Amino acid sequence: MVASHLPHPITRFLISTTRHVCCLPHVRPHLPTTIPYKYQIQIGNLTIAGRSSSRSRENETEMEVNGTVTNAEKLQSQFLELLRTRRSSQVPLTVEPAKPVVNPLYQEVPPPTSSEEMESCPKANIGNLKELLKEENLYLHTEAGEQGKLPLLILSMKDSNLEKRPAVVFLHSTHKCKEWLRPLLEAYASRGYVAIGVDSRYHGERAKSLTTYKEALVSSWKNGDTMPFIFDTVWDLIKLADFLTQREDIDPTRIGITGESLGGMHAWFATFADTRYAVAAPIIGVQGFRWAIDNDMWEARVNSIKAVFEEARIDLGQSAIDKKVVEKVWDRIAPGLASQFDSPYSIPVIAPRPLLILNGADDPRCPLDGIETPTKRALKVYAKAHSSNNFKLIAQPGIGHKLTPLMVKEASDWMDKFLQQ
């Protein structure tokens, strides 16, 4: 089920359990000082104290094949430092009760009604499941300010026998919200998980109108003080890990994360940044941002959030959106996304934790050729760590940028094999 030009058979690996759990984000994670790796990451200067990280092509992050090792902690530390540069005032991690959302806000017209793909998720055969589910609606305060309030929807079975259970965090796609994820939450909860859905930044309860997310992206380009595309939500997910690892009903060594599209990107970067996410299955999210620029394959991704690129085009005096505009926007709203922290560098850092990448073979937003390099490098790292069976890429033939029942089933199986121990 994977493209034949990739160098190794990457699908259908058998699985062995390997978990790494770090302590709280303000303490150094419990990782090896170095991970054995054939490639060495040369980190160029990244301007994180200022408003952007633009620089010349010559000074861009490079990876050399020289038989040395890459320092995973260093790259993670640089990413966390970047996240902290655009935070509002820090606040104690607090939780407050919330009410169920009756009319979820979807930033698309017409709003979606149901997802057969999510409904297909395997669930336990429990006739009165809805009556047996425990639902929690909470707000987790991750930083000061309006966007620092993280809405949570948590489902679990009422009869837990007081045992610590595995947990899985779910991230929605662009313009949707945590309520959209309910079929997945119910299915996983029926199988013994604590299932957590969140609203990403400027979505769901964190949005006020149909244009909230678009306006946030444009504001980030104009002002350079937020990172609404991927990175700000990753900060929330690090704080969420603080909360989940402190709950009495969750086994802190068995926390997984998955998501679709934008949510897949959130899952990818959260797993890269925080080793408490022990298992990951990003769906139609992993891609090569630098590769797309260099190979003129950026248009489909750009069109998904086109307003910010149009604004940048005008500000930069360009007659059309081109690769220069694309690179400037990424450097401004998500510094390092197309360089230091791109998939060739961040994906291998996830090793040896179990990672399943699920993409469509014909996805124009996540071109398969664009993840060939990170796939090769990840295979080398997992092999060095004697955990080759912990990495798998499935590229479903004939599928573009779309969630499918196969992807839902494969992600579900991946979580069960590693977390239901």
PDB file of N, CA and C in Angstrom, residues 107 175 202 207-223 225-226 228 305 307-308 311 333:
ATOM      1  N   GLN A 107     -16.128  26.606  10.866  1.00  0.00           N
ATOM      2  CA  GLN A 107     -15.779  27.766  10.050  1.00  0.00           C
ATOM      3  C   GLN A 107     -15.800  27.414   8.566  1.00  0.00           C
ATOM      4  N   HIS A 175     -10.936  24.265  10.373  1.00  0.00           N
ATOM      5  CA  HIS A 175     -12.303  24.790  10.388  1.00  0.00           C
ATOM      6  C   HIS A 175     -13.293  23.925  11.150  1.00  0.00           C
ATOM      7  N   TYR A 202      -8.058  29.101  17.745  1.00  0.00           N
ATOM      8  CA  TYR A 202      -8.939  29.835  16.827  1.00  0.00           C
ATOM      9  C   TYR A 202      -9.969  28.930  16.160  1.00  0.00           C
ATOM     10  N   ALA A 207     -13.158  30.230  18.788  1.00  0.00           N
ATOM     11  CA  ALA A 207     -13.478  31.067  17.629  1.00  0.00           C
ATOM     12  C   ALA A 207     -14.775  31.816  17.895  1.00  0.00           C
ATOM     13  N   LYS A 208     -14.917  32.964  17.254  1.00  0.00           N
ATOM     14  CA  LYS A 208     -16.112  33.780  17.430  1.00  0.00           C
ATOM     15  C   LYS A 208     -16.937  33.896  16.149  1.00  0.00           C
ATOM     16  N   SER A 209     -16.323  33.596  15.014  1.00  0.00           N
ATOM     17  CA  SER A 209     -17.015  33.773  13.742  1.00  0.00           C
ATOM     18  C   SER A 209     -16.473  32.795  12.718  1.00  0.00           C
ATOM     19  N   LEU A 210     -17.028  32.851  11.511  1.00  0.00           N
ATOM     20  CA  LEU A 210     -16.583  31.979  10.433  1.00  0.00           C
ATOM     21  C   LEU A 210     -15.202  32.349   9.909  1.00  0.00           C
ATOM     22  N   THR A 211     -14.688  33.500  10.324  1.00  0.00           N
ATOM     23  CA  THR A 211     -13.397  33.969   9.804  1.00  0.00           C
ATOM     24  C   THR A 211     -12.312  34.076  10.878  1.00  0.00           C
ATOM     25  N   THR A 212     -12.569  33.557  12.064  1.00  0.00           N
ATOM     26  CA  THR A 212     -11.618  33.727  13.176  1.00  0.00           C
ATOM     27  C   THR A 212     -10.233  33.178  12.838  1.00  0.00           C
ATOM     28  N   TYR A 213     -10.179  31.971  12.311  1.00  0.00           N
ATOM     29  CA  TYR A 213      -8.872  31.365  12.017  1.00  0.00           C
ATOM     30  C   TYR A 213      -8.160  32.133  10.908  1.00  0.00           C
ATOM     31  N   LYS A 214      -8.874  32.486   9.865  1.00  0.00           N
ATOM     32  CA  LYS A 214      -8.282  33.260   8.772  1.00  0.00           C
ATOM     33  C   LYS A 214      -7.719  34.574   9.289  1.00  0.00           C
ATOM     34  N   GLU A 215      -8.456  35.249  10.128  1.00  0.00           N
ATOM     35  CA  GLU A 215      -8.003  36.528  10.673  1.00  0.00           C
ATOM     36  C   GLU A 215      -6.774  36.349  11.553  1.00  0.00           C
ATOM     37  N   ALA A 216      -6.718  35.247  12.293  1.00  0.00           N
ATOM     38  CA  ALA A 216      -5.560  34.984  13.152  1.00  0.00           C
ATOM     39  C   ALA A 216      -4.301  34.766  12.320  1.00  0.00           C
ATOM     40  N   LEU A 217      -4.426  34.057  11.205  1.00  0.00           N
ATOM     41  CA  LEU A 217      -3.281  33.830  10.335  1.00  0.00           C
ATOM     42  C   LEU A 217      -2.772  35.141   9.742  1.00  0.00           C
ATOM     43  N   VAL A 218      -3.689  35.968   9.278  1.00  0.00           N
ATOM     44  CA  VAL A 218      -3.294  37.263   8.709  1.00  0.00           C
ATOM     45  C   VAL A 218      -2.644  38.130   9.776  1.00  0.00           C
ATOM     46  N   SER A 219      -3.214  38.127  10.978  1.00  0.00           N
ATOM     47  CA  SER A 219      -2.640  38.906  12.075  1.00  0.00           C
ATOM     48  C   SER A 219      -1.226  38.440  12.406  1.00  0.00           C
ATOM     49  N   SER A 220      -1.007  37.133  12.358  1.00  0.00           N
ATOM     50  CA  SER A 220       0.329  36.600  12.627  1.00  0.00           C
ATOM     51  C   SER A 220       1.329  37.112  11.601  1.00  0.00           C
ATOM     52  N   TRP A 221       0.929  37.157  10.332  1.00  0.00           N
ATOM     53  CA  TRP A 221       1.801  37.705   9.300  1.00  0.00           C
ATOM     54  C   TRP A 221       2.082  39.180   9.549  1.00  0.00           C
ATOM     55  N   LYS A 222       1.064  39.926   9.918  1.00  0.00           N
ATOM     56  CA  LYS A 222       1.204  41.374  10.097  1.00  0.00           C
ATOM     57  C   LYS A 222       2.048  41.715  11.329  1.00  0.00           C
ATOM     58  N   ASN A 223       1.802  40.998  12.416  1.00  0.00           N
ATOM     59  CA  ASN A 223       2.371  41.396  13.700  1.00  0.00           C
ATOM     60  C   ASN A 223       3.476  40.480  14.216  1.00  0.00           C
ATOM     61  N   ASP A 225       3.440  38.063  16.298  1.00  0.00           N
ATOM     62  CA  ASP A 225       3.417  37.826  17.741  1.00  0.00           C
ATOM     63  C   ASP A 225       2.707  36.537  18.138  1.00  0.00           C
ATOM     64  N   THR A 226       2.163  35.815  17.177  1.00  0.00           N
ATOM     65  CA  THR A 226       1.516  34.538  17.448  1.00  0.00           C
ATOM     66  C   THR A 226       1.910  33.541  16.366  1.00  0.00           C
ATOM     67  N   PRO A 228      -0.436  30.836  14.942  1.00  0.00           N
ATOM     68  CA  PRO A 228      -1.690  30.071  14.889  1.00  0.00           C
ATOM     69  C   PRO A 228      -1.629  28.838  14.006  1.00  0.00           C
ATOM     70  N   ILE A 305      -5.123  27.751   3.104  1.00  0.00           N
ATOM     71  CA  ILE A 305      -5.170  28.937   3.984  1.00  0.00           C
ATOM     72  C   ILE A 305      -4.711  30.153   3.162  1.00  0.00           C
ATOM     73  N   ALA A 307      -5.741  33.131   2.372  1.00  0.00           N
ATOM     74  CA  ALA A 307      -5.875  34.543   2.741  1.00  0.00           C
ATOM     75  C   ALA A 307      -4.568  35.143   3.251  1.00  0.00           C
ATOM     76  N   VAL A 308      -3.837  34.403   4.063  1.00  0.00           N
ATOM     77  CA  VAL A 308      -2.597  34.950   4.618  1.00  0.00           C
ATOM     78  C   VAL A 308      -1.541  35.116   3.527  1.00  0.00           C
ATOM     79  N   GLU A 311      -2.386  38.239   1.501  1.00  0.00           N
ATOM     80  CA  GLU A 311      -2.002  39.432   2.258  1.00  0.00           C
ATOM     81  C   GLU A 311      -0.498  39.652   2.167  1.00  0.00           C
ATOM     82  N   ILE A 333       5.103  33.115  10.222  1.00  0.00           N
ATOM     83  CA  ILE A 333       4.037  32.600  11.087  1.00  0.00           C
ATOM     84  C   ILE A 333       4.403  31.290  11.778  1.00  0.00           C
TER      85      ILE A 333
END
